[in-house]
């Protein structure tokens, strides 16, 4: 996509400014729709989605499900639906028209009728228009919808600014915990839902990408390991993570091509190889999105988690040494 090219060509500088200019937003969205229509014969989506879902048991033995909705050329928005009440919320609706059509299709798949899902909230991970760009139109289409985003990020059409550790309730059972992750933008956040028996889900936006992290537009790469340490501290090992982009072929493929395998512990090597095989298989003819990513598996693949764990070990060894010398 245009944004991806600018991101790697300029190390994010031009892309960062482009995200905030509405004329470039309009150009990007429409150019990518034409690109998708020309090459794939579709209007909105870069990946298969309507029949794909991740079921999450809730603590009251009821069920909610997560549905990926491809947007633009590599973004992924998400629809979360409580099956009992049919209440839903959307994470990062970059393209409102694509979201509206997809929600109807998913409603028909789940409940047998279009218009059966009651959208009550938008959870925005950060202000960039390829995540928040559809907020204003979504508000026009669904006037009662509540739009959440961090208070320092000035998210488009935000009605409910949030802060770290705030709890958001959508409907009667969708309870979200806000996790601040400043770096990609000052107000980047992640949204955590606690399912039954540690079956948690985390929407990471552009903080964590499979095998990598987002560009440090408003922070530094010294800040990002702190966000990954927060994920380790606040999420169970079985947490299912849902990144904001379909970059897995690029990021994990880059790790496979640029890493010295002899320096990897065997468990990390086999985890990386398995991840790459799965990605190549899923992105084949069926164009399946590479989600979700399980935390315990990503900790073996993503080098930032490796760096965090190495630093944690150094600190732990230092503390143990001090305690030993103090005796």
mmCIF file of C-alpha atoms in Angstrom:
data_model
loop_
_atom_site.group_PDB
_atom_site.id
_atom_site.type_symbol
_atom_site.label_atom_id
_atom_site.label_comp_id
_atom_site.label_asym_id
_atom_site.label_seq_id
_atom_site.Cartn_x
_atom_site.Cartn_y
_atom_site.Cartn_z
ATOM 1 C CA UNK A 1 0.000 0.000 0.000
ATOM 2 C CA UNK A 2 0.996 3.650 -0.286
ATOM 3 C CA UNK A 3 1.327 4.017 3.486
ATOM 4 C CA UNK A 4 3.463 0.877 3.749
ATOM 5 C CA UNK A 5 5.801 2.139 1.027
ATOM 6 C CA UNK A 6 6.152 5.541 2.689
ATOM 7 C CA UNK A 7 6.690 3.898 6.047
ATOM 8 C CA UNK A 8 9.704 1.898 4.905
ATOM 9 C CA UNK A 9 11.048 4.488 2.463
ATOM 10 C CA UNK A 10 11.134 7.326 4.995
ATOM 11 C CA UNK A 11 11.274 5.429 8.307
ATOM 12 C CA UNK A 12 7.819 6.715 9.068
ATOM 13 C CA UNK A 13 8.374 10.476 8.828
ATOM 14 C CA UNK A 14 6.192 11.188 5.793
ATOM 15 C CA UNK A 15 3.680 8.516 6.755
ATOM 16 C CA UNK A 16 3.204 10.112 10.158
ATOM 17 C CA UNK A 17 2.303 13.480 8.638
ATOM 18 C CA UNK A 18 0.213 11.830 5.929
ATOM 19 C CA UNK A 19 -1.906 10.042 8.513
ATOM 20 C CA UNK A 20 -3.060 13.403 9.821
ATOM 21 C CA UNK A 21 -3.915 15.106 6.496
ATOM 22 C CA UNK A 22 -7.503 14.504 5.399
ATOM 23 C CA UNK A 23 -6.840 14.968 1.636
ATOM 24 C CA UNK A 24 -4.216 12.205 1.810
ATOM 25 C CA UNK A 25 -6.612 10.080 3.816
ATOM 26 C CA UNK A 26 -9.273 10.445 1.099
ATOM 27 C CA UNK A 27 -6.704 9.680 -1.636
ATOM 28 C CA UNK A 28 -5.352 6.648 0.194
ATOM 29 C CA UNK A 29 -8.743 5.093 0.928
ATOM 30 C CA UNK A 30 -10.092 5.555 -2.576
ATOM 31 C CA UNK A 31 -6.848 4.532 -4.278
ATOM 32 C CA UNK A 32 -6.720 1.326 -2.283
ATOM 33 C CA UNK A 33 -10.363 0.509 -3.024
ATOM 34 C CA UNK A 34 -9.636 0.853 -6.760
ATOM 35 C CA UNK A 35 -6.491 -1.263 -6.324
ATOM 36 C CA UNK A 36 -8.423 -4.031 -4.580
ATOM 37 C CA UNK A 37 -11.234 -3.930 -7.122
ATOM 38 C CA UNK A 38 -8.791 -4.114 -10.052
ATOM 39 C CA UNK A 39 -6.591 -6.932 -8.767
ATOM 40 C CA UNK A 40 -8.983 -8.917 -6.562
ATOM 41 C CA UNK A 41 -12.375 -8.167 -8.057
ATOM 42 C CA UNK A 42 -13.687 -6.949 -4.685
ATOM 43 C CA UNK A 43 -14.638 -3.568 -3.339
ATOM 44 C CA UNK A 44 -13.417 -3.518 0.251
ATOM 45 C CA UNK A 45 -11.498 -6.487 1.600
ATOM 46 C CA UNK A 46 -7.952 -7.786 1.226
ATOM 47 C CA UNK A 47 -8.640 -11.038 3.131
ATOM 48 C CA UNK A 48 -11.400 -13.571 3.619
ATOM 49 C CA UNK A 49 -13.510 -12.716 6.641
ATOM 50 C CA UNK A 50 -17.270 -13.397 6.641
ATOM 51 C CA UNK A 51 -17.020 -17.026 7.793
ATOM 52 C CA UNK A 52 -14.029 -16.512 10.100
ATOM 53 C CA UNK A 53 -14.432 -15.958 13.816
ATOM 54 C CA UNK A 54 -12.741 -16.654 17.148
ATOM 55 C CA UNK A 55 -15.118 -17.767 19.901
ATOM 56 C CA UNK A 56 -14.361 -16.610 23.448
ATOM 57 C CA UNK A 57 -16.223 -18.141 26.418
ATOM 58 C CA UNK A 58 -17.298 -15.560 28.998
ATOM 59 C CA UNK A 59 -17.344 -16.110 32.730
ATOM 60 C CA UNK A 60 -21.110 -16.664 32.809
ATOM 61 C CA UNK A 61 -20.815 -19.589 30.347
ATOM 62 C CA UNK A 62 -22.115 -17.447 27.497
ATOM 63 C CA UNK A 63 -20.188 -16.736 24.338
ATOM 64 C CA UNK A 64 -18.776 -13.777 22.480
ATOM 65 C CA UNK A 65 -16.937 -13.906 19.192
ATOM 66 C CA UNK A 66 -14.256 -11.839 17.460
ATOM 67 C CA UNK A 67 -14.557 -11.239 13.717
ATOM 68 C CA UNK A 68 -11.700 -9.727 11.675
ATOM 69 C CA UNK A 69 -12.807 -7.145 9.110
ATOM 70 C CA UNK A 70 -10.123 -6.318 6.515
ATOM 71 C CA UNK A 71 -9.862 -2.606 5.668
ATOM 72 C CA UNK A 72 -7.825 -0.678 3.086
ATOM 73 C CA UNK A 73 -4.935 -2.825 1.835
ATOM 74 C CA UNK A 74 -3.480 -4.235 5.073
ATOM 75 C CA UNK A 75 -5.469 -2.919 8.071
ATOM 76 C CA UNK A 76 -7.702 -5.173 10.137
ATOM 77 C CA UNK A 77 -10.642 -3.858 12.141
ATOM 78 C CA UNK A 78 -12.504 -6.170 14.495
ATOM 79 C CA UNK A 79 -16.115 -6.772 15.448
ATOM 80 C CA UNK A 80 -16.800 -8.296 18.884
ATOM 81 C CA UNK A 81 -20.314 -9.688 19.411
ATOM 82 C CA UNK A 82 -22.056 -10.907 22.568
ATOM 83 C CA UNK A 83 -24.125 -13.824 21.234
ATOM 84 C CA UNK A 84 -26.756 -13.629 23.968
ATOM 85 C CA UNK A 85 -27.627 -9.929 23.632
ATOM 86 C CA UNK A 86 -26.358 -9.416 20.057
ATOM 87 C CA UNK A 87 -24.569 -6.286 21.255
ATOM 88 C CA UNK A 88 -21.365 -5.533 19.381
ATOM 89 C CA UNK A 89 -18.411 -3.167 19.359
ATOM 90 C CA UNK A 90 -15.900 -2.368 16.631
ATOM 91 C CA UNK A 91 -12.158 -1.890 17.075
ATOM 92 C CA UNK A 92 -10.407 0.603 14.746
ATOM 93 C CA UNK A 93 -12.945 1.127 11.933
ATOM 94 C CA UNK A 94 -10.665 2.613 9.277
ATOM 95 C CA UNK A 95 -13.283 2.376 6.521
ATOM 96 C CA UNK A 96 -16.853 2.906 7.780
ATOM 97 C CA UNK A 97 -18.515 1.698 4.574
ATOM 98 C CA UNK A 98 -16.579 -1.565 4.639
ATOM 99 C CA UNK A 99 -17.428 -2.020 8.319
ATOM 100 C CA UNK A 100 -21.164 -1.449 7.811
ATOM 101 C CA UNK A 101 -21.384 -3.985 4.991
ATOM 102 C CA UNK A 102 -19.276 -6.511 6.897
ATOM 103 C CA UNK A 103 -21.360 -6.190 10.087
ATOM 104 C CA UNK A 104 -24.505 -7.018 8.122
ATOM 105 C CA UNK A 105 -22.845 -10.046 6.511
ATOM 106 C CA UNK A 106 -21.543 -11.289 9.859
ATOM 107 C CA UNK A 107 -24.973 -10.769 11.445
ATOM 108 C CA UNK A 108 -26.508 -12.907 8.736
ATOM 109 C CA UNK A 109 -23.887 -15.616 9.340
ATOM 110 C CA UNK A 110 -24.433 -15.603 13.128
ATOM 111 C CA UNK A 111 -28.154 -14.949 13.546
ATOM 112 C CA UNK A 112 -29.684 -15.517 10.121
ATOM 113 C CA UNK A 113 -30.628 -11.911 9.417
ATOM 114 C CA UNK A 114 -28.954 -8.690 8.365
ATOM 115 C CA UNK A 115 -29.084 -5.775 10.791
ATOM 116 C CA UNK A 116 -29.248 -8.162 13.747
ATOM 117 C CA UNK A 117 -26.118 -6.846 15.525
ATOM 118 C CA UNK A 118 -26.564 -3.790 17.748
ATOM 119 C CA UNK A 119 -23.390 -1.725 17.519
ATOM 120 C CA UNK A 120 -22.897 0.219 20.746
ATOM 121 C CA UNK A 121 -19.226 1.214 20.820
ATOM 122 C CA UNK A 122 -16.044 1.901 18.891
ATOM 123 C CA UNK A 123 -12.729 1.160 20.616
ATOM 124 C CA UNK A 124 -9.985 3.218 18.971
ATOM 125 C CA UNK A 125 -6.390 2.204 19.670
ATOM 126 C CA UNK A 126 -4.896 5.497 18.401
ATOM 127 C CA UNK A 127 -5.564 8.631 16.375
ATOM 128 C CA UNK A 128 -4.101 7.706 12.973
ATOM 129 C CA UNK A 129 -6.735 7.826 10.271
ATOM 130 C CA UNK A 130 -6.018 4.264 9.096
ATOM 131 C CA UNK A 131 -7.470 3.237 12.469
ATOM 132 C CA UNK A 132 -9.792 6.093 13.456
ATOM 133 C CA UNK A 133 -10.675 7.410 9.987
ATOM 134 C CA UNK A 134 -14.131 5.827 9.928
ATOM 135 C CA UNK A 135 -15.222 7.075 13.349
ATOM 136 C CA UNK A 136 -17.098 10.175 12.204
ATOM 137 C CA UNK A 137 -19.065 8.375 9.473
ATOM 138 C CA UNK A 138 -19.809 5.493 11.845
ATOM 139 C CA UNK A 139 -21.280 8.054 14.258
ATOM 140 C CA UNK A 140 -23.541 9.357 11.478
ATOM 141 C CA UNK A 141 -24.612 5.843 10.536
ATOM 142 C CA UNK A 142 -25.145 4.748 14.145
ATOM 143 C CA UNK A 143 -25.957 7.945 16.137
ATOM 144 C CA UNK A 144 -26.093 6.228 19.533
ATOM 145 C CA UNK A 145 -22.657 4.652 19.202
ATOM 146 C CA UNK A 146 -20.035 5.608 21.816
ATOM 147 C CA UNK A 147 -16.474 6.235 20.615
ATOM 148 C CA UNK A 148 -13.526 5.585 22.930
ATOM 149 C CA UNK A 149 -9.900 6.707 22.598
ATOM 150 C CA UNK A 150 -7.136 7.972 24.853
ATOM 151 C CA UNK A 151 -7.673 11.509 26.084
ATOM 152 C CA UNK A 152 -4.212 12.692 24.948
ATOM 153 C CA UNK A 153 -4.580 11.370 21.406
ATOM 154 C CA UNK A 154 -7.510 13.587 20.288
ATOM 155 C CA UNK A 155 -9.091 10.664 18.451
ATOM 156 C CA UNK A 156 -11.456 11.640 15.627
ATOM 157 C CA UNK A 157 -15.097 11.958 16.813
ATOM 158 C CA UNK A 158 -14.215 10.609 20.268
ATOM 159 C CA UNK A 159 -17.122 10.868 22.718
ATOM 160 C CA UNK A 160 -15.521 9.065 25.683
ATOM 161 C CA UNK A 161 -11.828 9.848 26.355
ATOM 162 C CA UNK A 162 -10.079 7.137 28.393
ATOM 163 C CA UNK A 163 -6.937 6.690 30.479
ATOM 164 C CA UNK A 164 -4.766 3.771 31.543
ATOM 165 C CA UNK A 165 -6.494 1.091 33.652
ATOM 166 C CA UNK A 166 -9.947 2.506 32.960
ATOM 167 C CA UNK A 167 -12.739 -0.051 32.601
ATOM 168 C CA UNK A 168 -15.248 0.212 29.745
ATOM 169 C CA UNK A 169 -18.546 -1.659 29.724
ATOM 170 C CA UNK A 170 -20.280 -2.307 26.413
ATOM 171 C CA UNK A 171 -23.723 -3.793 26.834
ATOM 172 C CA UNK A 172 -24.123 -5.944 29.921
ATOM 173 C CA UNK A 173 -21.139 -8.294 29.560
ATOM 174 C CA UNK A 174 -18.400 -6.910 27.323
ATOM 175 C CA UNK A 175 -15.979 -5.469 29.899
ATOM 176 C CA UNK A 176 -12.789 -3.901 28.538
ATOM 177 C CA UNK A 177 -9.639 -2.895 30.401
ATOM 178 C CA UNK A 178 -7.631 -0.019 28.906
ATOM 179 C CA UNK A 179 -3.859 -0.496 28.745
ATOM 180 C CA UNK A 180 -1.851 2.609 27.872
ATOM 181 C CA UNK A 181 0.960 1.945 25.379
ATOM 182 C CA UNK A 182 2.599 5.311 24.553
ATOM 183 C CA UNK A 183 5.171 5.150 21.752
ATOM 184 C CA UNK A 184 3.545 4.758 18.329
ATOM 185 C CA UNK A 185 1.525 7.795 19.417
ATOM 186 C CA UNK A 186 1.435 9.434 22.835
ATOM 187 C CA UNK A 187 -2.098 8.147 23.362
ATOM 188 C CA UNK A 188 -1.859 4.634 21.928
ATOM 189 C CA UNK A 189 -3.841 2.125 23.953
ATOM 190 C CA UNK A 190 -4.663 -1.573 23.914
ATOM 191 C CA UNK A 191 -7.973 -3.127 24.974
ATOM 192 C CA UNK A 192 -8.057 -6.280 27.121
ATOM 193 C CA UNK A 193 -11.058 -8.558 27.703
ATOM 194 C CA UNK A 194 -10.944 -11.324 30.331
ATOM 195 C CA UNK A 195 -12.643 -14.466 29.112
ATOM 196 C CA UNK A 196 -13.309 -17.659 31.028
ATOM 197 C CA UNK A 197 -10.309 -19.711 32.244
ATOM 198 C CA UNK A 198 -7.677 -17.206 31.061
ATOM 199 C CA UNK A 199 -9.125 -17.141 27.546
ATOM 200 C CA UNK A 200 -8.353 -13.437 27.282
ATOM 201 C CA UNK A 201 -8.251 -11.272 24.164
ATOM 202 C CA UNK A 202 -6.122 -8.185 23.540
ATOM 203 C CA UNK A 203 -6.436 -5.684 20.696
ATOM 204 C CA UNK A 204 -2.956 -4.243 20.203
ATOM 205 C CA UNK A 205 -3.444 -1.694 17.397
ATOM 206 C CA UNK A 206 -0.007 -0.688 16.121
ATOM 207 C CA UNK A 207 1.804 -1.423 19.383
ATOM 208 C CA UNK A 208 2.343 -5.128 18.789
ATOM 209 C CA UNK A 209 2.437 -6.555 15.287
ATOM 210 C CA UNK A 210 3.118 -10.206 14.670
ATOM 211 C CA UNK A 211 6.900 -10.612 14.951
ATOM 212 C CA UNK A 212 7.461 -6.859 15.368
ATOM 213 C CA UNK A 213 6.078 -3.576 16.704
ATOM 214 C CA UNK A 214 4.732 -0.352 15.230
ATOM 215 C CA UNK A 215 6.935 2.592 14.331
ATOM 216 C CA UNK A 216 7.883 4.845 17.264
ATOM 217 C CA UNK A 217 6.339 7.982 15.765
ATOM 218 C CA UNK A 218 5.843 9.891 19.031
ATOM 219 C CA UNK A 219 8.176 7.978 21.307
ATOM 220 C CA UNK A 220 11.405 6.049 20.904
ATOM 221 C CA UNK A 221 12.196 2.391 20.581
ATOM 222 C CA UNK A 222 13.364 2.584 24.186
ATOM 223 C CA UNK A 223 9.683 3.022 25.115
ATOM 224 C CA UNK A 224 8.327 0.023 23.218
ATOM 225 C CA UNK A 225 9.891 -2.728 25.399
ATOM 226 C CA UNK A 226 8.059 -1.180 28.345
ATOM 227 C CA UNK A 227 4.760 -1.726 26.533
ATOM 228 C CA UNK A 228 5.680 -5.349 25.833
ATOM 229 C CA UNK A 229 6.605 -5.798 29.511
ATOM 230 C CA UNK A 230 3.147 -4.455 30.396
ATOM 231 C CA UNK A 231 1.562 -7.073 28.149
ATOM 232 C CA UNK A 232 3.485 -9.797 29.992
ATOM 233 C CA UNK A 233 2.501 -8.358 33.378
ATOM 234 C CA UNK A 234 -1.213 -7.804 32.698
ATOM 235 C CA UNK A 235 -2.136 -10.652 30.338
ATOM 236 C CA UNK A 236 -2.312 -14.414 30.810
ATOM 237 C CA UNK A 237 0.003 -16.587 28.723
ATOM 238 C CA UNK A 238 -3.007 -17.874 26.739
ATOM 239 C CA UNK A 239 -4.131 -14.378 25.722
ATOM 240 C CA UNK A 240 -5.171 -14.161 22.085
ATOM 241 C CA UNK A 241 -3.776 -10.969 20.534
ATOM 242 C CA UNK A 242 -5.257 -9.179 17.535
ATOM 243 C CA UNK A 243 -2.892 -6.702 15.783
ATOM 244 C CA UNK A 244 -4.070 -3.788 13.668
ATOM 245 C CA UNK A 245 -2.343 -4.799 10.408
ATOM 246 C CA UNK A 246 -1.825 -7.873 8.248
ATOM 247 C CA UNK A 247 1.970 -7.475 8.138
ATOM 248 C CA UNK A 248 2.890 -11.003 9.203
ATOM 249 C CA UNK A 249 4.368 -12.119 5.867
ATOM 250 C CA UNK A 250 6.631 -9.081 5.893
ATOM 251 C CA UNK A 251 7.614 -9.043 9.566
ATOM 252 C CA UNK A 252 8.048 -12.742 10.286
ATOM 253 C CA UNK A 253 9.443 -13.284 6.786
ATOM 254 C CA UNK A 254 12.033 -10.617 7.568
ATOM 255 C CA UNK A 255 12.993 -12.440 10.764
ATOM 256 C CA UNK A 256 13.414 -15.687 8.838
ATOM 257 C CA UNK A 257 15.597 -14.011 6.228
ATOM 258 C CA UNK A 258 17.683 -11.778 8.459
ATOM 259 C CA UNK A 259 18.372 -13.764 11.620
ATOM 260 C CA UNK A 260 21.374 -15.887 12.515
ATOM 261 C CA UNK A 261 19.745 -19.195 13.389
ATOM 262 C CA UNK A 262 22.802 -20.408 15.287
ATOM 263 C CA UNK A 263 22.202 -17.657 17.855
ATOM 264 C CA UNK A 264 18.639 -18.815 18.575
ATOM 265 C CA UNK A 265 17.663 -21.213 21.322
ATOM 266 C CA UNK A 266 16.062 -24.327 19.782
ATOM 267 C CA UNK A 267 12.584 -23.508 21.108
ATOM 268 C CA UNK A 268 12.755 -20.028 19.539
ATOM 269 C CA UNK A 269 13.950 -21.386 16.204
ATOM 270 C CA UNK A 270 11.175 -23.975 15.981
ATOM 271 C CA UNK A 271 8.544 -21.420 17.057
ATOM 272 C CA UNK A 272 9.743 -18.972 14.379
ATOM 273 C CA UNK A 273 9.781 -21.662 11.672
ATOM 274 C CA UNK A 274 6.295 -22.872 12.650
ATOM 275 C CA UNK A 275 4.958 -19.306 12.632
ATOM 276 C CA UNK A 276 6.408 -18.608 9.184
ATOM 277 C CA UNK A 277 5.015 -21.870 7.769
ATOM 278 C CA UNK A 278 1.550 -21.054 9.114
ATOM 279 C CA UNK A 279 1.664 -17.516 7.716
ATOM 280 C CA UNK A 280 2.673 -18.654 4.238
ATOM 281 C CA UNK A 281 -0.028 -21.322 4.294
ATOM 282 C CA UNK A 282 -2.797 -18.970 5.469
ATOM 283 C CA UNK A 283 -1.890 -16.189 3.038
ATOM 284 C CA UNK A 284 -2.085 -18.591 0.085
ATOM 285 C CA UNK A 285 -5.108 -18.982 -2.159
ATOM 286 C CA UNK A 286 -7.632 -18.538 0.677
ATOM 287 C CA UNK A 287 -6.145 -15.191 1.873
ATOM 288 C CA UNK A 288 -6.830 -16.015 5.512
ATOM 289 C CA UNK A 289 -5.832 -13.351 8.056
ATOM 290 C CA UNK A 290 -3.032 -14.356 10.424
ATOM 291 C CA UNK A 291 -4.966 -13.828 13.606
ATOM 292 C CA UNK A 292 -5.131 -14.366 16.456
ATOM 293 C CA UNK A 293 -1.582 -14.541 17.831
ATOM 294 C CA UNK A 294 -1.214 -16.361 21.148
ATOM 295 C CA UNK A 295 0.946 -14.560 23.702
ATOM 296 C CA UNK A 296 3.067 -17.522 24.800
ATOM 297 C CA UNK A 297 3.893 -18.303 21.152
ATOM 298 C CA UNK A 298 4.590 -14.671 20.231
ATOM 299 C CA UNK A 299 6.998 -14.374 23.166
ATOM 300 C CA UNK A 300 9.179 -16.967 21.410
ATOM 301 C CA UNK A 301 8.937 -15.337 17.978
ATOM 302 C CA UNK A 302 9.001 -11.579 18.585
ATOM 303 C CA UNK A 303 12.536 -10.275 19.283
ATOM 304 C CA UNK A 304 11.195 -7.437 21.458
ATOM 305 C CA UNK A 305 9.782 -9.961 23.909
ATOM 306 C CA UNK A 306 13.185 -11.673 23.812
ATOM 307 C CA UNK A 307 14.902 -8.397 24.737
ATOM 308 C CA UNK A 308 12.415 -7.730 27.552
ATOM 309 C CA UNK A 309 12.938 -11.185 29.034
ATOM 310 C CA UNK A 310 16.718 -10.773 28.832
ATOM 311 C CA UNK A 311 16.522 -7.459 30.704
ATOM 312 C CA UNK A 312 14.193 -8.972 33.282
ATOM 313 C CA UNK A 313 16.660 -11.800 33.883
ATOM 314 C CA UNK A 314 19.531 -9.340 34.368
ATOM 315 C CA UNK A 315 17.489 -7.380 36.924
ATOM 316 C CA UNK A 316 16.384 -10.532 38.727
ATOM 317 C CA UNK A 317 19.962 -11.843 38.899
ATOM 318 C CA UNK A 318 21.111 -8.470 40.284
ATOM 319 C CA UNK A 319 18.401 -8.493 42.969
ATOM 320 C CA UNK A 320 19.225 -12.074 43.983
ATOM 321 C CA UNK A 321 22.916 -11.192 44.149
ATOM 322 C CA UNK A 322 22.213 -8.185 46.399
ATOM 323 C CA UNK A 323 20.077 -10.327 48.709
ATOM 324 C CA UNK A 324 22.787 -12.975 48.869
ATOM 325 C CA UNK A 325 25.515 -10.435 49.658
ATOM 326 C CA UNK A 326 23.339 -8.781 52.302
ATOM 327 C CA UNK A 327 23.188 -11.962 54.391
#
